[in-house]
Amino acid sequence: MALQLVHVNIKARNDSALGRFWADVLGWGMSSEGPGVTNLEPKGFVWPDPAAFYIDFVTVPDPETVKYRARLDLATTSEAHHAELVARLKELGATPADVGQGDVAWTALTDPEGNLFGVLEPQEIYKDTGQIARVAVACSDPRAMARFWDEAIDWTLHEVTDERAVFRSPLGVGPYLEFVRTPDAQIVWNRVHLDVLPHTGGDQAAEVARLEGLGARFADVGQGDVSWKVMADPEGNEFCVLGRG
């Protein structure tokens, strides 16, 4: 049984401060399941409603500053909206970024802790996603990522080419998940990663074994004794398999 993609997990120096920035950006609700963890959810939804997408911020001792492979990209509906959103984000504490992106259809910014994210120019594909247009993950081989993730999660594969693989919730709502070919994609400890959850009645151990059969491996990021299993896909992108309990 394929897993449900439930949220993006972002490591932080200060989970509540970074969570507040993103709550203000998105207009989402903000809560905490415990010390060092801030949870963001779109208003009107309760985790893990499959019709919604969520973000968790977790404080860690030393969230490294590296070139991250995953980022959030925000949607805009017009050129005026794009300009207004970029200006508002700067007022909230975002900073323009130059990551060698060249001439692209998005504006690169970093949040107050240095996490890269983008503000996309208006595109038809993202007109109904809500504030978050996509989670973009750099990779070397989108076709290989498509093969793995198409089996790993229950999201629908909409497109696969040599340049990108595009997934979306089977309900046709929320952001897209895109694996984008990036020649210099490096395998580093990811500050931003995906969290997946077995469906009701599913078994974490069985899902972990299934993922191993698909080419995933266990990963040690210093997590210690925790209830979730940290794994990495065939290109080294860490993700967590949560348990229902």
PDB file of C-alpha atoms in Angstrom:
ATOM      1  CA  MET A   1       0.000   0.000   0.000  1.00  0.00           C
ATOM      2  CA  ALA A   2       1.509   3.351  -1.028  1.00  0.00           C
ATOM      3  CA  LEU A   3       2.199   5.919   1.676  1.00  0.00           C
ATOM      4  CA  GLN A   4       0.477   9.256   2.222  1.00  0.00           C
ATOM      5  CA  LEU A   5       2.698  12.309   1.840  1.00  0.00           C
ATOM      6  CA  VAL A   6       1.646  14.429   4.809  1.00  0.00           C
ATOM      7  CA  HIS A   7       4.058  17.302   5.241  1.00  0.00           C
ATOM      8  CA  VAL A   8       7.388  18.981   4.736  1.00  0.00           C
ATOM      9  CA  ASN A   9       9.692  18.988   7.737  1.00  0.00           C
ATOM     10  CA  ILE A  10      12.096  21.924   8.144  1.00  0.00           C
ATOM     11  CA  LYS A  11      14.952  21.917  10.656  1.00  0.00           C
ATOM     12  CA  ALA A  12      15.316  25.204  12.543  1.00  0.00           C
ATOM     13  CA  ARG A  13      17.411  27.075  15.063  1.00  0.00           C
ATOM     14  CA  ASN A  14      14.202  28.475  16.534  1.00  0.00           C
ATOM     15  CA  ASP A  15      11.110  26.540  15.472  1.00  0.00           C
ATOM     16  CA  SER A  16       8.567  29.010  16.849  1.00  0.00           C
ATOM     17  CA  ALA A  17      10.184  32.091  15.275  1.00  0.00           C
ATOM     18  CA  LEU A  18      10.598  30.422  11.893  1.00  0.00           C
ATOM     19  CA  GLY A  19       7.111  28.969  12.170  1.00  0.00           C
ATOM     20  CA  ARG A  20       5.693  32.427  12.860  1.00  0.00           C
ATOM     21  CA  PHE A  21       7.373  33.811   9.737  1.00  0.00           C
ATOM     22  CA  TRP A  22       5.834  31.102   7.557  1.00  0.00           C
ATOM     23  CA  ALA A  23       2.451  31.324   9.295  1.00  0.00           C
ATOM     24  CA  ASP A  24       2.408  35.036   8.444  1.00  0.00           C
ATOM     25  CA  VAL A  25       3.476  34.300   4.857  1.00  0.00           C
ATOM     26  CA  LEU A  26       0.824  31.639   4.285  1.00  0.00           C
ATOM     27  CA  GLY A  27      -1.954  32.782   6.588  1.00  0.00           C
ATOM     28  CA  TRP A  28      -1.998  29.304   8.184  1.00  0.00           C
ATOM     29  CA  GLY A  29      -2.719  28.191  11.720  1.00  0.00           C
ATOM     30  CA  MET A  30       0.168  27.594  14.091  1.00  0.00           C
ATOM     31  CA  SER A  31       0.328  25.066  16.936  1.00  0.00           C
ATOM     32  CA  SER A  32       2.837  22.864  18.758  1.00  0.00           C
ATOM     33  CA  GLU A  33       2.806  19.151  19.487  1.00  0.00           C
ATOM     34  CA  GLY A  34       5.631  19.544  22.016  1.00  0.00           C
ATOM     35  CA  PRO A  35       8.783  21.487  22.948  1.00  0.00           C
ATOM     36  CA  GLY A  36      10.941  22.318  19.954  1.00  0.00           C
ATOM     37  CA  VAL A  37       8.236  21.581  17.400  1.00  0.00           C
ATOM     38  CA  THR A  38       5.953  24.037  15.624  1.00  0.00           C
ATOM     39  CA  ASN A  39       3.183  22.774  13.353  1.00  0.00           C
ATOM     40  CA  LEU A  40       1.576  24.772  10.554  1.00  0.00           C
ATOM     41  CA  GLU A  41      -1.697  23.760   8.969  1.00  0.00           C
ATOM     42  CA  PRO A  42      -4.067  25.462   6.519  1.00  0.00           C
ATOM     43  CA  LYS A  43      -7.089  26.756   8.389  1.00  0.00           C
ATOM     44  CA  GLY A  44     -10.067  24.429   8.463  1.00  0.00           C
ATOM     45  CA  PHE A  45      -8.058  21.188   8.270  1.00  0.00           C
ATOM     46  CA  VAL A  46      -6.879  18.732  10.902  1.00  0.00           C
ATOM     47  CA  TRP A  47      -3.728  16.661  10.351  1.00  0.00           C
ATOM     48  CA  PRO A  48      -3.470  14.249   8.538  1.00  0.00           C
ATOM     49  CA  ASP A  49      -6.417  15.182   6.319  1.00  0.00           C
ATOM     50  CA  PRO A  50      -5.358  13.996   2.818  1.00  0.00           C
ATOM     51  CA  ALA A  51      -6.984  17.072   1.284  1.00  0.00           C
ATOM     52  CA  ALA A  52      -4.396  19.347   2.936  1.00  0.00           C
ATOM     53  CA  PHE A  53      -0.629  19.773   3.107  1.00  0.00           C
ATOM     54  CA  TYR A  54       1.267  20.694   6.269  1.00  0.00           C
ATOM     55  CA  ILE A  55       4.647  22.014   7.458  1.00  0.00           C
ATOM     56  CA  ASP A  56       6.528  21.066  10.633  1.00  0.00           C
ATOM     57  CA  PHE A  57       9.434  23.076  12.058  1.00  0.00           C
ATOM     58  CA  VAL A  58      11.763  21.221  14.417  1.00  0.00           C
ATOM     59  CA  THR A  59      14.547  22.831  16.429  1.00  0.00           C
ATOM     60  CA  VAL A  60      17.885  21.019  16.160  1.00  0.00           C
ATOM     61  CA  PRO A  61      21.214  21.944  17.774  1.00  0.00           C
ATOM     62  CA  ASP A  62      23.027  22.918  14.591  1.00  0.00           C
ATOM     63  CA  PRO A  63      20.979  23.208  11.404  1.00  0.00           C
ATOM     64  CA  GLU A  64      23.787  23.378   8.873  1.00  0.00           C
ATOM     65  CA  THR A  65      24.030  26.076   6.226  1.00  0.00           C
ATOM     66  CA  VAL A  66      24.478  24.252   2.930  1.00  0.00           C
ATOM     67  CA  LYS A  67      23.043  24.281  -0.563  1.00  0.00           C
ATOM     68  CA  TYR A  68      19.793  22.487   0.127  1.00  0.00           C
ATOM     69  CA  ARG A  69      18.212  20.177  -2.418  1.00  0.00           C
ATOM     70  CA  ALA A  70      14.574  20.878  -1.510  1.00  0.00           C
ATOM     71  CA  ARG A  71      12.645  24.130  -1.352  1.00  0.00           C
ATOM     72  CA  LEU A  72       9.116  25.542  -1.286  1.00  0.00           C
ATOM     73  CA  ASP A  73       7.875  27.660  -4.192  1.00  0.00           C
ATOM     74  CA  LEU A  74       4.947  30.038  -3.769  1.00  0.00           C
ATOM     75  CA  ALA A  75       2.265  30.649  -6.397  1.00  0.00           C
ATOM     76  CA  THR A  76       1.174  33.991  -7.838  1.00  0.00           C
ATOM     77  CA  THR A  77      -1.792  34.867 -10.018  1.00  0.00           C
ATOM     78  CA  SER A  78      -0.514  37.904 -11.926  1.00  0.00           C
ATOM     79  CA  GLU A  79       2.559  40.056 -12.418  1.00  0.00           C
ATOM     80  CA  ALA A  80       1.126  42.566  -9.959  1.00  0.00           C
ATOM     81  CA  HIS A  81       0.501  39.829  -7.391  1.00  0.00           C
ATOM     82  CA  HIS A  82       4.060  38.569  -7.881  1.00  0.00           C
ATOM     83  CA  ALA A  83       5.510  42.027  -7.218  1.00  0.00           C
ATOM     84  CA  GLU A  84       3.238  42.603  -4.214  1.00  0.00           C
ATOM     85  CA  LEU A  85       4.078  39.220  -2.682  1.00  0.00           C
ATOM     86  CA  VAL A  86       7.839  39.669  -3.068  1.00  0.00           C
ATOM     87  CA  ALA A  87       7.574  43.103  -1.434  1.00  0.00           C
ATOM     88  CA  ARG A  88       5.491  41.727   1.463  1.00  0.00           C
ATOM     89  CA  LEU A  89       7.898  38.835   1.998  1.00  0.00           C
ATOM     90  CA  LYS A  90      10.809  41.252   2.268  1.00  0.00           C
ATOM     91  CA  GLU A  91       8.854  43.254   4.854  1.00  0.00           C
ATOM     92  CA  LEU A  92       8.322  40.046   6.851  1.00  0.00           C
ATOM     93  CA  GLY A  93      12.056  39.311   6.881  1.00  0.00           C
ATOM     94  CA  ALA A  94      12.848  37.467   3.640  1.00  0.00           C
ATOM     95  CA  THR A  95      16.063  38.312   1.790  1.00  0.00           C
ATOM     96  CA  PRO A  96      16.789  38.234  -1.981  1.00  0.00           C
ATOM     97  CA  ALA A  97      19.102  35.360  -2.896  1.00  0.00           C
ATOM     98  CA  ASP A  98      21.536  34.628  -5.711  1.00  0.00           C
ATOM     99  CA  VAL A  99      22.126  30.888  -5.992  1.00  0.00           C
ATOM    100  CA  GLY A 100      23.272  30.974  -9.579  1.00  0.00           C
ATOM    101  CA  GLN A 101      19.728  30.452 -10.801  1.00  0.00           C
ATOM    102  CA  GLY A 102      20.219  32.587 -13.902  1.00  0.00           C
ATOM    103  CA  ASP A 103      17.196  33.588 -15.973  1.00  0.00           C
ATOM    104  CA  VAL A 104      14.351  31.633 -14.384  1.00  0.00           C
ATOM    105  CA  ALA A 105      10.608  32.134 -13.949  1.00  0.00           C
ATOM    106  CA  TRP A 106      10.855  32.625 -10.201  1.00  0.00           C
ATOM    107  CA  THR A 107      12.293  35.057  -7.687  1.00  0.00           C
ATOM    108  CA  ALA A 108      14.763  33.496  -5.248  1.00  0.00           C
ATOM    109  CA  LEU A 109      14.495  34.486  -1.583  1.00  0.00           C
ATOM    110  CA  THR A 110      15.652  33.114   1.753  1.00  0.00           C
ATOM    111  CA  ASP A 111      13.626  33.046   4.950  1.00  0.00           C
ATOM    112  CA  PRO A 112      15.027  34.483   8.226  1.00  0.00           C
ATOM    113  CA  GLU A 113      17.091  31.309   8.822  1.00  0.00           C
ATOM    114  CA  GLY A 114      18.536  31.196   5.320  1.00  0.00           C
ATOM    115  CA  ASN A 115      16.267  28.560   3.756  1.00  0.00           C
ATOM    116  CA  LEU A 116      15.921  29.113   0.022  1.00  0.00           C
ATOM    117  CA  PHE A 117      12.418  29.417  -1.427  1.00  0.00           C
ATOM    118  CA  GLY A 118      10.931  30.806  -4.602  1.00  0.00           C
ATOM    119  CA  VAL A 119       8.099  33.054  -5.699  1.00  0.00           C
ATOM    120  CA  LEU A 120       6.939  31.786  -9.074  1.00  0.00           C
ATOM    121  CA  GLU A 121       5.763  33.959 -11.907  1.00  0.00           C
ATOM    122  CA  PRO A 122       2.124  33.205 -12.829  1.00  0.00           C
ATOM    123  CA  GLN A 123       1.746  29.780 -14.446  1.00  0.00           C
ATOM    124  CA  GLU A 124      -1.458  28.045 -15.467  1.00  0.00           C
ATOM    125  CA  ILE A 125      -0.493  24.736 -13.854  1.00  0.00           C
ATOM    126  CA  TYR A 126      -0.349  26.316 -10.386  1.00  0.00           C
ATOM    127  CA  LYS A 127      -3.555  28.372 -10.561  1.00  0.00           C
ATOM    128  CA  ASP A 128      -5.442  26.156  -8.070  1.00  0.00           C
ATOM    129  CA  THR A 129      -2.712  25.026  -5.664  1.00  0.00           C
ATOM    130  CA  GLY A 130      -3.173  27.642  -2.980  1.00  0.00           C
ATOM    131  CA  GLN A 131      -0.229  29.574  -1.579  1.00  0.00           C
ATOM    132  CA  ILE A 132       2.328  26.787  -2.002  1.00  0.00           C
ATOM    133  CA  ALA A 133       2.673  25.912  -5.681  1.00  0.00           C
ATOM    134  CA  ARG A 134       5.173  23.097  -5.345  1.00  0.00           C
ATOM    135  CA  VAL A 135       7.864  21.403  -3.343  1.00  0.00           C
ATOM    136  CA  ALA A 136      10.866  21.337  -5.692  1.00  0.00           C
ATOM    137  CA  VAL A 137      13.620  18.765  -5.146  1.00  0.00           C
ATOM    138  CA  ALA A 138      16.895  18.891  -7.071  1.00  0.00           C
ATOM    139  CA  CYS A 139      17.983  15.572  -8.537  1.00  0.00           C
ATOM    140  CA  SER A 140      20.259  14.040 -11.145  1.00  0.00           C
ATOM    141  CA  ASP A 141      17.751  11.681 -12.781  1.00  0.00           C
ATOM    142  CA  PRO A 142      14.052  12.654 -12.725  1.00  0.00           C
ATOM    143  CA  ARG A 143      13.055   9.397 -14.422  1.00  0.00           C
ATOM    144  CA  ALA A 144      14.668   7.354 -11.652  1.00  0.00           C
ATOM    145  CA  MET A 145      12.988   9.528  -9.028  1.00  0.00           C
ATOM    146  CA  ALA A 146       9.662   9.038 -10.814  1.00  0.00           C
ATOM    147  CA  ARG A 147      10.050   5.263 -10.680  1.00  0.00           C
ATOM    148  CA  PHE A 148      10.825   5.253  -6.956  1.00  0.00           C
ATOM    149  CA  TRP A 149       8.331   7.820  -5.713  1.00  0.00           C
ATOM    150  CA  ASP A 150       5.525   6.570  -7.931  1.00  0.00           C
ATOM    151  CA  GLU A 151       5.717   3.296  -5.994  1.00  0.00           C
ATOM    152  CA  ALA A 152       6.504   4.883  -2.624  1.00  0.00           C
ATOM    153  CA  ILE A 153       3.583   7.314  -2.262  1.00  0.00           C
ATOM    154  CA  ASP A 154      -0.019   7.451  -3.390  1.00  0.00           C
ATOM    155  CA  TRP A 155       0.378  10.719  -5.292  1.00  0.00           C
ATOM    156  CA  THR A 156      -0.343  10.743  -9.022  1.00  0.00           C
ATOM    157  CA  LEU A 157       2.525  11.022 -11.491  1.00  0.00           C
ATOM    158  CA  HIS A 158       1.449  13.710 -13.981  1.00  0.00           C
ATOM    159  CA  GLU A 159       4.606  14.145 -16.037  1.00  0.00           C
ATOM    160  CA  VAL A 160       8.031  12.612 -16.390  1.00  0.00           C
ATOM    161  CA  THR A 161      10.768  13.799 -18.750  1.00  0.00           C
ATOM    162  CA  ASP A 162      14.554  14.015 -18.686  1.00  0.00           C
ATOM    163  CA  GLU A 163      14.127  17.397 -16.969  1.00  0.00           C
ATOM    164  CA  ARG A 164      11.512  16.796 -14.284  1.00  0.00           C
ATOM    165  CA  ALA A 165       9.029  14.436 -12.669  1.00  0.00           C
ATOM    166  CA  VAL A 166       5.767  15.971 -11.461  1.00  0.00           C
ATOM    167  CA  PHE A 167       3.443  14.507  -8.801  1.00  0.00           C
ATOM    168  CA  ARG A 168       0.253  15.728  -7.146  1.00  0.00           C
ATOM    169  CA  SER A 169      -2.177  14.456  -4.543  1.00  0.00           C
ATOM    170  CA  PRO A 170      -4.642  11.904  -5.974  1.00  0.00           C
ATOM    171  CA  LEU A 171      -7.386  14.292  -4.853  1.00  0.00           C
ATOM    172  CA  GLY A 172      -6.068  16.899  -7.293  1.00  0.00           C
ATOM    173  CA  VAL A 173      -5.569  19.518  -4.579  1.00  0.00           C
ATOM    174  CA  GLY A 174      -2.679  21.346  -2.965  1.00  0.00           C
ATOM    175  CA  PRO A 175       0.911  21.730  -4.149  1.00  0.00           C
ATOM    176  CA  TYR A 176       2.820  19.653  -6.665  1.00  0.00           C
ATOM    177  CA  LEU A 177       5.917  17.629  -5.823  1.00  0.00           C
ATOM    178  CA  GLU A 178       8.541  18.077  -8.525  1.00  0.00           C
ATOM    179  CA  PHE A 179      11.927  16.430  -8.940  1.00  0.00           C
ATOM    180  CA  VAL A 180      13.923  18.802 -11.124  1.00  0.00           C
ATOM    181  CA  ARG A 181      17.122  17.815 -12.915  1.00  0.00           C
ATOM    182  CA  THR A 182      19.994  19.827 -11.472  1.00  0.00           C
ATOM    183  CA  PRO A 183      23.452  18.858 -12.763  1.00  0.00           C
ATOM    184  CA  ASP A 184      25.272  19.889  -9.582  1.00  0.00           C
ATOM    185  CA  ALA A 185      22.794  18.360  -7.136  1.00  0.00           C
ATOM    186  CA  GLN A 186      24.868  17.266  -4.162  1.00  0.00           C
ATOM    187  CA  ILE A 187      24.037  14.639  -1.566  1.00  0.00           C
ATOM    188  CA  VAL A 188      24.025  16.567   1.706  1.00  0.00           C
ATOM    189  CA  TRP A 189      22.067  16.404   4.925  1.00  0.00           C
ATOM    190  CA  ASN A 190      18.754  17.969   3.965  1.00  0.00           C
ATOM    191  CA  ARG A 191      17.345  20.649   6.228  1.00  0.00           C
ATOM    192  CA  VAL A 192      14.061  20.321   4.321  1.00  0.00           C
ATOM    193  CA  HIS A 193      12.627  16.846   3.841  1.00  0.00           C
ATOM    194  CA  LEU A 194       9.375  14.959   3.218  1.00  0.00           C
ATOM    195  CA  ASP A 195       7.419  13.002   5.829  1.00  0.00           C
ATOM    196  CA  VAL A 196       5.188  10.091   4.805  1.00  0.00           C
ATOM    197  CA  LEU A 197       2.582   8.156   6.769  1.00  0.00           C
ATOM    198  CA  PRO A 198       0.982   4.733   6.341  1.00  0.00           C
ATOM    199  CA  HIS A 199      -2.726   4.874   5.596  1.00  0.00           C
ATOM    200  CA  THR A 200      -5.187   3.850   8.298  1.00  0.00           C
ATOM    201  CA  GLY A 201      -4.579   0.172   8.988  1.00  0.00           C
ATOM    202  CA  GLY A 202      -1.122   0.312   7.430  1.00  0.00           C
ATOM    203  CA  ASP A 203       1.996  -0.931   9.190  1.00  0.00           C
ATOM    204  CA  GLN A 204       5.148   1.160   9.524  1.00  0.00           C
ATOM    205  CA  ALA A 205       7.511  -1.830   9.568  1.00  0.00           C
ATOM    206  CA  ALA A 206       5.922  -3.359   6.490  1.00  0.00           C
ATOM    207  CA  GLU A 207       6.118  -0.053   4.631  1.00  0.00           C
ATOM    208  CA  VAL A 208       9.771   0.393   5.571  1.00  0.00           C
ATOM    209  CA  ALA A 209      10.552  -3.080   4.244  1.00  0.00           C
ATOM    210  CA  ARG A 210       8.656  -2.279   1.044  1.00  0.00           C
ATOM    211  CA  LEU A 211      10.633   0.917   0.585  1.00  0.00           C
ATOM    212  CA  GLU A 212      13.904  -0.957   1.045  1.00  0.00           C
ATOM    213  CA  GLY A 213      12.786  -3.259  -1.757  1.00  0.00           C
ATOM    214  CA  LEU A 214      12.256  -0.207  -3.957  1.00  0.00           C
ATOM    215  CA  GLY A 215      15.807   1.021  -3.359  1.00  0.00           C
ATOM    216  CA  ALA A 216      15.549   3.165  -0.224  1.00  0.00           C
ATOM    217  CA  ARG A 217      18.042   2.810   2.613  1.00  0.00           C
ATOM    218  CA  PHE A 218      18.163   3.753   6.260  1.00  0.00           C
ATOM    219  CA  ALA A 219      19.822   7.074   7.085  1.00  0.00           C
ATOM    220  CA  ASP A 220      21.474   8.284  10.271  1.00  0.00           C
ATOM    221  CA  VAL A 221      21.101  12.028  10.768  1.00  0.00           C
ATOM    222  CA  GLY A 222      21.621  11.867  14.517  1.00  0.00           C
ATOM    223  CA  GLN A 223      17.942  11.250  15.203  1.00  0.00           C
ATOM    224  CA  GLY A 224      18.558   8.910  18.132  1.00  0.00           C
ATOM    225  CA  ASP A 225      15.753   6.725  19.504  1.00  0.00           C
ATOM    226  CA  VAL A 226      12.619   8.039  17.800  1.00  0.00           C
ATOM    227  CA  SER A 227       9.336   6.589  16.648  1.00  0.00           C
ATOM    228  CA  TRP A 228       9.837   7.456  12.992  1.00  0.00           C
ATOM    229  CA  LYS A 229      12.233   5.824  10.552  1.00  0.00           C
ATOM    230  CA  VAL A 230      14.678   8.029   8.663  1.00  0.00           C
ATOM    231  CA  MET A 231      15.355   6.772   5.153  1.00  0.00           C
ATOM    232  CA  ALA A 232      16.901   8.057   1.942  1.00  0.00           C
ATOM    233  CA  ASP A 233      15.680   7.585  -1.594  1.00  0.00           C
ATOM    234  CA  PRO A 234      18.024   6.260  -4.325  1.00  0.00           C
ATOM    235  CA  GLU A 235      19.600   9.718  -4.778  1.00  0.00           C
ATOM    236  CA  GLY A 236      20.144  10.300  -1.073  1.00  0.00           C
ATOM    237  CA  ASN A 237      17.150  12.551  -0.297  1.00  0.00           C
ATOM    238  CA  GLU A 238      16.211  11.896   3.322  1.00  0.00           C
ATOM    239  CA  PHE A 239      12.581  11.361   4.251  1.00  0.00           C
ATOM    240  CA  CYS A 240      10.822  10.049   7.342  1.00  0.00           C
ATOM    241  CA  VAL A 241       8.302   7.228   7.629  1.00  0.00           C
ATOM    242  CA  LEU A 242       5.986   8.116  10.491  1.00  0.00           C
ATOM    243  CA  GLY A 243       4.036   5.663  12.577  1.00  0.00           C
ATOM    244  CA  ARG A 244       0.372   5.711  13.515  1.00  0.00           C
ATOM    245  CA  GLY A 245       0.156   5.528  17.260  1.00  0.00           C
TER     246      GLY A 245
END
